[in-house]
PDB file of C-alpha atoms in Angstrom:
ATOM      1  CA  UNK A   1      93.378 118.203 109.843  1.00 49.00           C
ATOM      2  CA  UNK A   2      89.866 118.811 110.804  1.00 49.00           C
ATOM      3  CA  UNK A   3      88.094 117.097 107.680  1.00 55.00           C
ATOM      4  CA  UNK A   4      90.671 114.116 108.115  1.00 56.00           C
ATOM      5  CA  UNK A   5      89.967 114.053 112.103  1.00 54.00           C
ATOM      6  CA  UNK A   6      86.506 113.544 110.835  1.00 47.00           C
ATOM      7  CA  UNK A   7      87.191 110.296 109.575  1.00 62.00           C
ATOM      8  CA  UNK A   8      88.869 107.385 111.261  1.00 89.00           C
ATOM      9  CA  UNK A   9      91.310 105.177 109.909  1.00 92.00           C
ATOM     10  CA  UNK A  10      90.157 102.020 111.641  1.00 92.00           C
ATOM     11  CA  UNK A  11      86.681 102.830 110.049  1.00 94.00           C
ATOM     12  CA  UNK A  12      87.716 102.916 106.338  1.00 96.00           C
ATOM     13  CA  UNK A  13      90.074 100.217 106.714  1.00 97.00           C
ATOM     14  CA  UNK A  14      87.465  98.197 108.012  1.00 96.00           C
ATOM     15  CA  UNK A  15      85.469  99.243 105.245  1.00 96.00           C
ATOM     16  CA  UNK A  16      87.200  98.362 102.408  1.00 97.00           C
ATOM     17  CA  UNK A  17      88.452  95.009 104.141  1.00 97.00           C
ATOM     18  CA  UNK A  18      84.758  94.246 105.101  1.00 97.00           C
ATOM     19  CA  UNK A  19      83.302  95.114 101.499  1.00 97.00           C
ATOM     20  CA  UNK A  20      86.199  93.163 100.016  1.00 97.00           C
ATOM     21  CA  UNK A  21      85.846  89.842 102.406  1.00 97.00           C
ATOM     22  CA  UNK A  22      82.111  90.000 101.847  1.00 97.00           C
ATOM     23  CA  UNK A  23      82.057  90.303  97.848  1.00 96.00           C
ATOM     24  CA  UNK A  24      85.277  88.322  96.947  1.00 96.00           C
ATOM     25  CA  UNK A  25      85.438  85.520  99.458  1.00 95.00           C
ATOM     26  CA  UNK A  26      88.586  83.307  99.138  1.00 94.00           C
ATOM     27  CA  UNK A  27      89.638  85.067  96.030  1.00 96.00           C
ATOM     28  CA  UNK A  28      90.668  87.709  98.001  1.00 97.00           C
ATOM     29  CA  UNK A  29      94.020  86.253  98.615  1.00 97.00           C
ATOM     30  CA  UNK A  30      95.087  87.715  95.068  1.00 96.00           C
ATOM     31  CA  UNK A  31      95.272  91.077  96.749  1.00 97.00           C
ATOM     32  CA  UNK A  32      97.942  89.918  99.231  1.00 97.00           C
ATOM     33  CA  UNK A  33     100.317  87.730  97.611  1.00 94.00           C
ATOM     34  CA  UNK A  34     102.600  89.682  95.413  1.00 93.00           C
ATOM     35  CA  UNK A  35     103.833  88.353  91.997  1.00 88.00           C
ATOM     36  CA  UNK A  36     107.075  89.871  90.051  1.00 81.00           C
ATOM     37  CA  UNK A  37     110.435  90.812  90.930  1.00 71.00           C
ATOM     38  CA  UNK A  38     112.678  90.700  88.139  1.00 70.00           C
ATOM     39  CA  UNK A  39     112.046  92.436  84.588  1.00 66.00           C
ATOM     40  CA  UNK A  40     113.884  89.960  82.726  1.00 61.00           C
ATOM     41  CA  UNK A  41     111.461  87.126  84.092  1.00 61.00           C
ATOM     42  CA  UNK A  42     107.536  86.544  83.490  1.00 60.00           C
ATOM     43  CA  UNK A  43     105.782  88.246  86.622  1.00 56.00           C
ATOM     44  CA  UNK A  44     103.482  85.029  86.865  1.00 57.00           C
ATOM     45  CA  UNK A  45     105.915  82.909  87.510  1.00 67.00           C
ATOM     46  CA  UNK A  46     107.965  84.694  90.818  1.00 83.00           C
ATOM     47  CA  UNK A  47     106.545  85.356  94.095  1.00 89.00           C
ATOM     48  CA  UNK A  48     108.456  87.815  95.336  1.00 88.00           C
ATOM     49  CA  UNK A  49     109.423  88.387  99.141  1.00 89.00           C
ATOM     50  CA  UNK A  50     110.381  92.149  98.752  1.00 90.00           C
ATOM     51  CA  UNK A  51     107.535  93.492 100.606  1.00 92.00           C
ATOM     52  CA  UNK A  52     108.032  91.549 103.563  1.00 91.00           C
ATOM     53  CA  UNK A  53     111.590  92.201 103.589  1.00 92.00           C
ATOM     54  CA  UNK A  54     110.922  96.108 103.351  1.00 94.00           C
ATOM     55  CA  UNK A  55     108.461  95.480 105.820  1.00 93.00           C
ATOM     56  CA  UNK A  56     111.135  94.395 108.330  1.00 94.00           C
ATOM     57  CA  UNK A  57     113.120  97.784 108.134  1.00 95.00           C
ATOM     58  CA  UNK A  58     110.167 100.208 108.095  1.00 95.00           C
ATOM     59  CA  UNK A  59     108.490  98.866 111.381  1.00 95.00           C
ATOM     60  CA  UNK A  60     111.832  99.365 113.225  1.00 95.00           C
ATOM     61  CA  UNK A  61     112.692 102.577 111.708  1.00 94.00           C
ATOM     62  CA  UNK A  62     109.409 103.823 112.944  1.00 94.00           C
ATOM     63  CA  UNK A  63     109.903 102.474 116.579  1.00 93.00           C
ATOM     64  CA  UNK A  64     113.454 103.720 116.636  1.00 92.00           C
ATOM     65  CA  UNK A  65     112.694 107.593 115.577  1.00 90.00           C
ATOM     66  CA  UNK A  66     109.432 107.397 117.797  1.00 88.00           C
ATOM     67  CA  UNK A  67     112.050 106.653 120.906  1.00 87.00           C
ATOM     68  CA  UNK A  68     114.142 109.314 119.910  1.00 86.00           C
ATOM     69  CA  UNK A  69     111.117 111.866 119.488  1.00 83.00           C
ATOM     70  CA  UNK A  70     110.013 110.685 123.319  1.00 83.00           C
ATOM     71  CA  UNK A  71     113.445 111.876 124.548  1.00 81.00           C
ATOM     72  CA  UNK A  72     112.798 114.294 126.950  1.00 78.00           C
ATOM     73  CA  UNK A  73     115.959 116.040 126.017  1.00 79.00           C
ATOM     74  CA  UNK A  74     114.285 116.725 122.181  1.00 78.00           C
ATOM     75  CA  UNK A  75     113.200 120.177 121.740  1.00 90.00           C
ATOM     76  CA  UNK A  76     110.473 121.520 119.974  1.00 93.00           C
ATOM     77  CA  UNK A  77     112.428 121.650 116.210  1.00 94.00           C
ATOM     78  CA  UNK A  78     114.084 118.395 116.838  1.00 91.00           C
ATOM     79  CA  UNK A  79     110.711 116.835 117.400  1.00 93.00           C
ATOM     80  CA  UNK A  80     109.317 118.052 114.372  1.00 95.00           C
ATOM     81  CA  UNK A  81     112.093 117.110 112.344  1.00 94.00           C
ATOM     82  CA  UNK A  82     111.572 113.590 113.342  1.00 93.00           C
ATOM     83  CA  UNK A  83     107.933 113.720 112.769  1.00 95.00           C
ATOM     84  CA  UNK A  84     108.354 114.426 109.106  1.00 96.00           C
ATOM     85  CA  UNK A  85     111.038 112.124 108.673  1.00 95.00           C
ATOM     86  CA  UNK A  86     108.407 109.388 109.842  1.00 96.00           C
ATOM     87  CA  UNK A  87     105.800 111.011 107.917  1.00 97.00           C
ATOM     88  CA  UNK A  88     107.457 110.558 104.697  1.00 96.00           C
ATOM     89  CA  UNK A  89     108.690 107.337 105.221  1.00 96.00           C
ATOM     90  CA  UNK A  90     105.117 106.090 105.968  1.00 97.00           C
ATOM     91  CA  UNK A  91     103.565 107.928 103.031  1.00 97.00           C
ATOM     92  CA  UNK A  92     106.139 106.804 100.254  1.00 96.00           C
ATOM     93  CA  UNK A  93     105.554 102.974 101.340  1.00 96.00           C
ATOM     94  CA  UNK A  94     104.606 101.293  98.692  1.00 94.00           C
ATOM     95  CA  UNK A  95     102.772  98.174  99.704  1.00 96.00           C
ATOM     96  CA  UNK A  96      99.824  99.572 101.185  1.00 96.00           C
ATOM     97  CA  UNK A  97      99.088 101.308  97.973  1.00 98.00           C
ATOM     98  CA  UNK A  98      99.151  98.093  96.269  1.00 97.00           C
ATOM     99  CA  UNK A  99      97.081  95.998  98.427  1.00 98.00           C
ATOM    100  CA  UNK A 100      94.244  98.616  98.556  1.00 98.00           C
ATOM    101  CA  UNK A 101      94.749  99.021  94.815  1.00 98.00           C
ATOM    102  CA  UNK A 102      94.301  95.364  94.032  1.00 97.00           C
ATOM    103  CA  UNK A 103      91.303  95.036  96.473  1.00 98.00           C
ATOM    104  CA  UNK A 104      89.521  97.660  94.756  1.00 98.00           C
ATOM    105  CA  UNK A 105      90.658  96.116  91.134  1.00 97.00           C
ATOM    106  CA  UNK A 106      89.280  92.732  92.334  1.00 98.00           C
ATOM    107  CA  UNK A 107      85.737  94.129  93.344  1.00 98.00           C
ATOM    108  CA  UNK A 108      85.808  95.856  89.786  1.00 97.00           C
ATOM    109  CA  UNK A 109      86.555  92.461  88.367  1.00 96.00           C
ATOM    110  CA  UNK A 110      90.038  93.448  87.182  1.00 95.00           C
ATOM    111  CA  UNK A 111      93.022  91.607  87.717  1.00 93.00           C
ATOM    112  CA  UNK A 112      95.676  92.310  90.400  1.00 93.00           C
ATOM    113  CA  UNK A 113      98.579  94.718  88.995  1.00 93.00           C
ATOM    114  CA  UNK A 114     101.988  94.599  91.110  1.00 92.00           C
ATOM    115  CA  UNK A 115     103.451  97.440  89.231  1.00 91.00           C
ATOM    116  CA  UNK A 116     100.283  99.702  89.566  1.00 94.00           C
ATOM    117  CA  UNK A 117      99.922 100.196  86.179  1.00 90.00           C
ATOM    118  CA  UNK A 118      97.023 102.180  84.377  1.00 88.00           C
ATOM    119  CA  UNK A 119      96.121 103.452  80.847  1.00 83.00           C
ATOM    120  CA  UNK A 120      95.573 107.076  80.308  1.00 82.00           C
ATOM    121  CA  UNK A 121      95.098 108.652  77.069  1.00 83.00           C
ATOM    122  CA  UNK A 122      95.240 105.109  75.779  1.00 85.00           C
ATOM    123  CA  UNK A 123      98.956 104.401  76.974  1.00 89.00           C
ATOM    124  CA  UNK A 124     100.092 102.556  79.628  1.00 90.00           C
ATOM    125  CA  UNK A 125     101.691 104.666  82.157  1.00 91.00           C
ATOM    126  CA  UNK A 126     102.911 103.109  86.254  1.00 93.00           C
ATOM    127  CA  UNK A 127     102.116 105.322  89.128  1.00 95.00           C
ATOM    128  CA  UNK A 128     105.223 106.165  90.525  1.00 94.00           C
ATOM    129  CA  UNK A 129     104.752 108.512  93.309  1.00 95.00           C
ATOM    130  CA  UNK A 130     101.985 108.669  96.528  1.00 97.00           C
ATOM    131  CA  UNK A 131     100.054 111.318  94.742  1.00 96.00           C
ATOM    132  CA  UNK A 132      99.844 109.209  91.309  1.00 96.00           C
ATOM    133  CA  UNK A 133      98.739 106.256  93.506  1.00 97.00           C
ATOM    134  CA  UNK A 134      96.391 107.838  95.490  1.00 98.00           C
ATOM    135  CA  UNK A 135      94.403 109.902  92.572  1.00 96.00           C
ATOM    136  CA  UNK A 136      94.124 106.318  90.846  1.00 96.00           C
ATOM    137  CA  UNK A 137      92.883 104.598  94.324  1.00 98.00           C
ATOM    138  CA  UNK A 138      90.321 107.386  94.435  1.00 97.00           C
ATOM    139  CA  UNK A 139      89.172 106.942  90.716  1.00 96.00           C
ATOM    140  CA  UNK A 140      88.659 102.903  91.533  1.00 97.00           C
ATOM    141  CA  UNK A 141      86.757 103.964  94.860  1.00 97.00           C
ATOM    142  CA  UNK A 142      84.428 106.276  92.380  1.00 97.00           C
ATOM    143  CA  UNK A 143      83.702 103.355  90.519  1.00 97.00           C
ATOM    144  CA  UNK A 144      82.215 101.311  93.298  1.00 96.00           C
ATOM    145  CA  UNK A 145      78.915 101.707  94.958  1.00 92.00           C
ATOM    146  CA  UNK A 146      78.787 102.135  98.021  1.00 90.00           C
ATOM    147  CA  UNK A 147      82.096 104.396  97.613  1.00 94.00           C
ATOM    148  CA  UNK A 148      84.828 103.391  99.965  1.00 95.00           C
ATOM    149  CA  UNK A 149      85.808 106.433 102.222  1.00 95.00           C
ATOM    150  CA  UNK A 150      89.923 105.035 102.059  1.00 97.00           C
ATOM    151  CA  UNK A 151      90.555 107.121  98.971  1.00 97.00           C
ATOM    152  CA  UNK A 152      89.258 110.341 100.523  1.00 95.00           C
ATOM    153  CA  UNK A 153      91.289 109.703 103.867  1.00 96.00           C
ATOM    154  CA  UNK A 154      94.369 109.062 101.999  1.00 97.00           C
ATOM    155  CA  UNK A 155      93.548 112.388 100.143  1.00 96.00           C
ATOM    156  CA  UNK A 156      93.376 114.350 102.734  1.00 95.00           C
ATOM    157  CA  UNK A 157      96.193 112.521 104.793  1.00 96.00           C
ATOM    158  CA  UNK A 158      99.035 113.169 101.849  1.00 97.00           C
ATOM    159  CA  UNK A 159     100.349 116.252 101.986  1.00 95.00           C
ATOM    160  CA  UNK A 160     102.786 116.605  98.639  1.00 94.00           C
ATOM    161  CA  UNK A 161     103.892 119.962  99.362  1.00 92.00           C
ATOM    162  CA  UNK A 162     105.279 119.258 102.625  1.00 94.00           C
ATOM    163  CA  UNK A 163     107.206 115.783 101.388  1.00 94.00           C
ATOM    164  CA  UNK A 164     108.529 117.986  98.676  1.00 90.00           C
ATOM    165  CA  UNK A 165     109.656 120.531 100.588  1.00 91.00           C
ATOM    166  CA  UNK A 166     111.222 118.299 103.354  1.00 94.00           C
ATOM    167  CA  UNK A 167     112.973 115.794 100.962  1.00 91.00           C
ATOM    168  CA  UNK A 168     114.672 118.736  99.275  1.00 89.00           C
ATOM    169  CA  UNK A 169     115.497 120.848 102.175  1.00 91.00           C
ATOM    170  CA  UNK A 170     113.168 123.535 101.059  1.00 91.00           C
ATOM    171  CA  UNK A 171     111.663 124.641 104.406  1.00 94.00           C
ATOM    172  CA  UNK A 172     113.045 125.679 107.944  1.00 94.00           C
ATOM    173  CA  UNK A 173     111.814 124.884 111.319  1.00 96.00           C
ATOM    174  CA  UNK A 174     111.072 128.019 113.478  1.00 94.00           C
ATOM    175  CA  UNK A 175     111.709 128.263 117.405  1.00 94.00           C
ATOM    176  CA  UNK A 176     107.914 127.295 117.825  1.00 94.00           C
ATOM    177  CA  UNK A 177     108.367 124.256 116.011  1.00 95.00           C
ATOM    178  CA  UNK A 178     106.418 125.273 112.664  1.00 96.00           C
ATOM    179  CA  UNK A 179     107.392 124.106 109.388  1.00 96.00           C
ATOM    180  CA  UNK A 180     107.778 126.620 107.103  1.00 95.00           C
ATOM    181  CA  UNK A 181     108.038 126.403 103.184  1.00 91.00           C
ATOM    182  CA  UNK A 182     110.744 128.141 101.898  1.00 91.00           C
ATOM    183  CA  UNK A 183     109.528 127.241  98.667  1.00 86.00           C
ATOM    184  CA  UNK A 184     106.990 130.072  98.953  1.00 84.00           C
ATOM    185  CA  UNK A 185     109.778 132.670  98.363  1.00 85.00           C
ATOM    186  CA  UNK A 186     112.601 130.488  97.097  1.00 83.00           C
ATOM    187  CA  UNK A 187     114.140 131.628  93.267  1.00 86.00           C
ATOM    188  CA  UNK A 188     114.625 127.899  92.801  1.00 80.00           C
ATOM    189  CA  UNK A 189     110.958 126.460  93.319  1.00 74.00           C
ATOM    190  CA  UNK A 190     108.848 126.285  90.261  1.00 75.00           C
ATOM    191  CA  UNK A 191     105.634 125.491  92.104  1.00 75.00           C
ATOM    192  CA  UNK A 192     104.851 127.466  95.015  1.00 76.00           C
ATOM    193  CA  UNK A 193     103.362 125.165  98.416  1.00 78.00           C
ATOM    194  CA  UNK A 194      99.779 124.861  98.703  1.00 78.00           C
ATOM    195  CA  UNK A 195     100.236 126.126 102.193  1.00 88.00           C
ATOM    196  CA  UNK A 196     103.173 128.231 103.670  1.00 90.00           C
ATOM    197  CA  UNK A 197     103.517 127.580 107.374  1.00 95.00           C
ATOM    198  CA  UNK A 198     101.940 124.292 109.248  1.00 96.00           C
ATOM    199  CA  UNK A 199     101.888 124.648 113.153  1.00 97.00           C
ATOM    200  CA  UNK A 200     103.901 122.078 115.008  1.00 96.00           C
ATOM    201  CA  UNK A 201     100.779 120.620 116.404  1.00 96.00           C
ATOM    202  CA  UNK A 202      99.397 120.290 112.550  1.00 96.00           C
ATOM    203  CA  UNK A 203     102.527 118.397 111.697  1.00 96.00           C
ATOM    204  CA  UNK A 204     102.184 116.243 114.830  1.00 95.00           C
ATOM    205  CA  UNK A 205      98.629 115.631 114.215  1.00 94.00           C
ATOM    206  CA  UNK A 206      99.357 114.462 110.256  1.00 95.00           C
ATOM    207  CA  UNK A 207     102.288 112.253 111.486  1.00 95.00           C
ATOM    208  CA  UNK A 208     100.487 110.775 114.122  1.00 94.00           C
ATOM    209  CA  UNK A 209      97.704 109.871 111.710  1.00 95.00           C
ATOM    210  CA  UNK A 210     100.062 108.238 109.086  1.00 96.00           C
ATOM    211  CA  UNK A 211     101.507 106.117 111.843  1.00 95.00           C
ATOM    212  CA  UNK A 212      97.792 105.309 112.984  1.00 95.00           C
ATOM    213  CA  UNK A 213      96.784 104.193 109.418  1.00 96.00           C
ATOM    214  CA  UNK A 214      99.750 102.179 108.966  1.00 97.00           C
ATOM    215  CA  UNK A 215      99.496 100.552 111.936  1.00 96.00           C
ATOM    216  CA  UNK A 216      95.747  99.727 111.463  1.00 96.00           C
ATOM    217  CA  UNK A 217      96.096  98.411 108.043  1.00 97.00           C
ATOM    218  CA  UNK A 218      98.600  96.091 108.301  1.00 96.00           C
ATOM    219  CA  UNK A 219      97.184  94.685 111.653  1.00 96.00           C
ATOM    220  CA  UNK A 220      93.719  94.072 109.828  1.00 97.00           C
ATOM    221  CA  UNK A 221      95.795  92.790 106.290  1.00 97.00           C
ATOM    222  CA  UNK A 222      97.458  90.308 108.836  1.00 96.00           C
ATOM    223  CA  UNK A 223      94.154  89.272 110.663  1.00 97.00           C
ATOM    224  CA  UNK A 224      92.559  88.822 107.051  1.00 97.00           C
ATOM    225  CA  UNK A 225      95.141  86.648 105.589  1.00 96.00           C
ATOM    226  CA  UNK A 226      95.968  84.526 108.596  1.00 96.00           C
ATOM    227  CA  UNK A 227      93.383  82.040 107.640  1.00 96.00           C
ATOM    228  CA  UNK A 228      95.134  81.124 104.457  1.00 96.00           C
ATOM    229  CA  UNK A 229      98.062  80.313 105.891  1.00 95.00           C
ATOM    230  CA  UNK A 230      97.719  76.659 106.429  1.00 93.00           C
ATOM    231  CA  UNK A 231      99.973  74.910 104.421  1.00 91.00           C
ATOM    232  CA  UNK A 232      96.858  73.971 101.777  1.00 92.00           C
ATOM    233  CA  UNK A 233      97.217  74.684  98.573  1.00 93.00           C
ATOM    234  CA  UNK A 234      95.281  78.013  97.051  1.00 93.00           C
ATOM    235  CA  UNK A 235      94.217  78.630  93.374  1.00 91.00           C
ATOM    236  CA  UNK A 236      95.158  82.207  92.825  1.00 91.00           C
ATOM    237  CA  UNK A 237      93.215  83.896  89.810  1.00 88.00           C
ATOM    238  CA  UNK A 238      95.596  83.747  87.062  1.00 80.00           C
ATOM    239  CA  UNK A 239      95.643  80.125  87.496  1.00 83.00           C
ATOM    240  CA  UNK A 240      98.749  78.930  89.436  1.00 86.00           C
ATOM    241  CA  UNK A 241      98.335  77.359  92.882  1.00 91.00           C
ATOM    242  CA  UNK A 242     100.320  78.624  95.986  1.00 93.00           C
ATOM    243  CA  UNK A 243     101.248  77.095  99.223  1.00 94.00           C
ATOM    244  CA  UNK A 244     102.103  79.102 102.862  1.00 95.00           C
ATOM    245  CA  UNK A 245     105.331  77.556 103.792  1.00 93.00           C
ATOM    246  CA  UNK A 246     104.933  76.968 107.817  1.00 93.00           C
ATOM    247  CA  UNK A 247     108.359  76.360 108.365  1.00 93.00           C
ATOM    248  CA  UNK A 248     109.834  78.940 105.916  1.00 90.00           C
ATOM    249  CA  UNK A 249     107.318  81.653 106.373  1.00 90.00           C
ATOM    250  CA  UNK A 250     106.866  82.507 102.677  1.00 90.00           C
ATOM    251  CA  UNK A 251     104.326  82.213 100.152  1.00 92.00           C
ATOM    252  CA  UNK A 252     105.558  79.471  96.956  1.00 89.00           C
ATOM    253  CA  UNK A 253     104.257  77.582  94.342  1.00 89.00           C
ATOM    254  CA  UNK A 254     102.887  74.371  94.301  1.00 84.00           C
ATOM    255  CA  UNK A 255     104.054  73.262  91.385  1.00 72.00           C
ATOM    256  CA  UNK A 256     107.036  75.553  90.823  1.00 50.00           C
ATOM    257  CA  UNK A 257     110.042  76.148  92.889  1.00 44.00           C
ATOM    258  CA  UNK A 258     110.957  79.958  91.780  1.00 40.00           C
ATOM    259  CA  UNK A 259     110.825  82.145  95.109  1.00 42.00           C
ATOM    260  CA  UNK A 260     112.332  85.413  95.906  1.00 41.00           C
TER     261      UNK A 260
END
């Protein structure tokens, strides 16, 4: 974790938002209002509350398991399991990646996309996994000058071998709390892990870093978007006007009534 400790979640987050605020001005709002919802409806005609609803679950999820983690009766193996659970849940959450992706797209004069679509080898693909999302974020960062550090930060923070072993129960936690990848010697594992063993302290640092990133990122997002929530119409890049409903705490189109 030495490399990621040399970076700072707050610094890379503030760097990205500062670049976006300075370059995009009012158009930054396009990276925060998610459009789309049902596959049989035109994406541009729907504002979805899906991510707000997901956020209302993931935040208490993290808090609840942190409380269990802090239980003085928890042994080190139990603590490791909880840290892994929190880490994987945070790192597989879509909304943080989508906002970063769309901020970078706007900075590159591209329209926002809420399905995380990319063109590879002439074909449209949807980035489904954290690895593919982070790879695309890194690719977009590399096209900007100066290059935002958030792509490298996520690359260092994301440990797909931990996620894969944990989610597929191909691991065990030894008495000193170390996470051992049984995929290293399992006959059912097609791909061997990048690292066979993570000490308890490494797992704790990875999990703590993911919590810090999540917390810092959404605090910054809420701070940046707050001035737009006045009840006054805002023009989106694709031509529709949106308004923040001060009573119901949601976005809606000023000339349409479709809300999810």
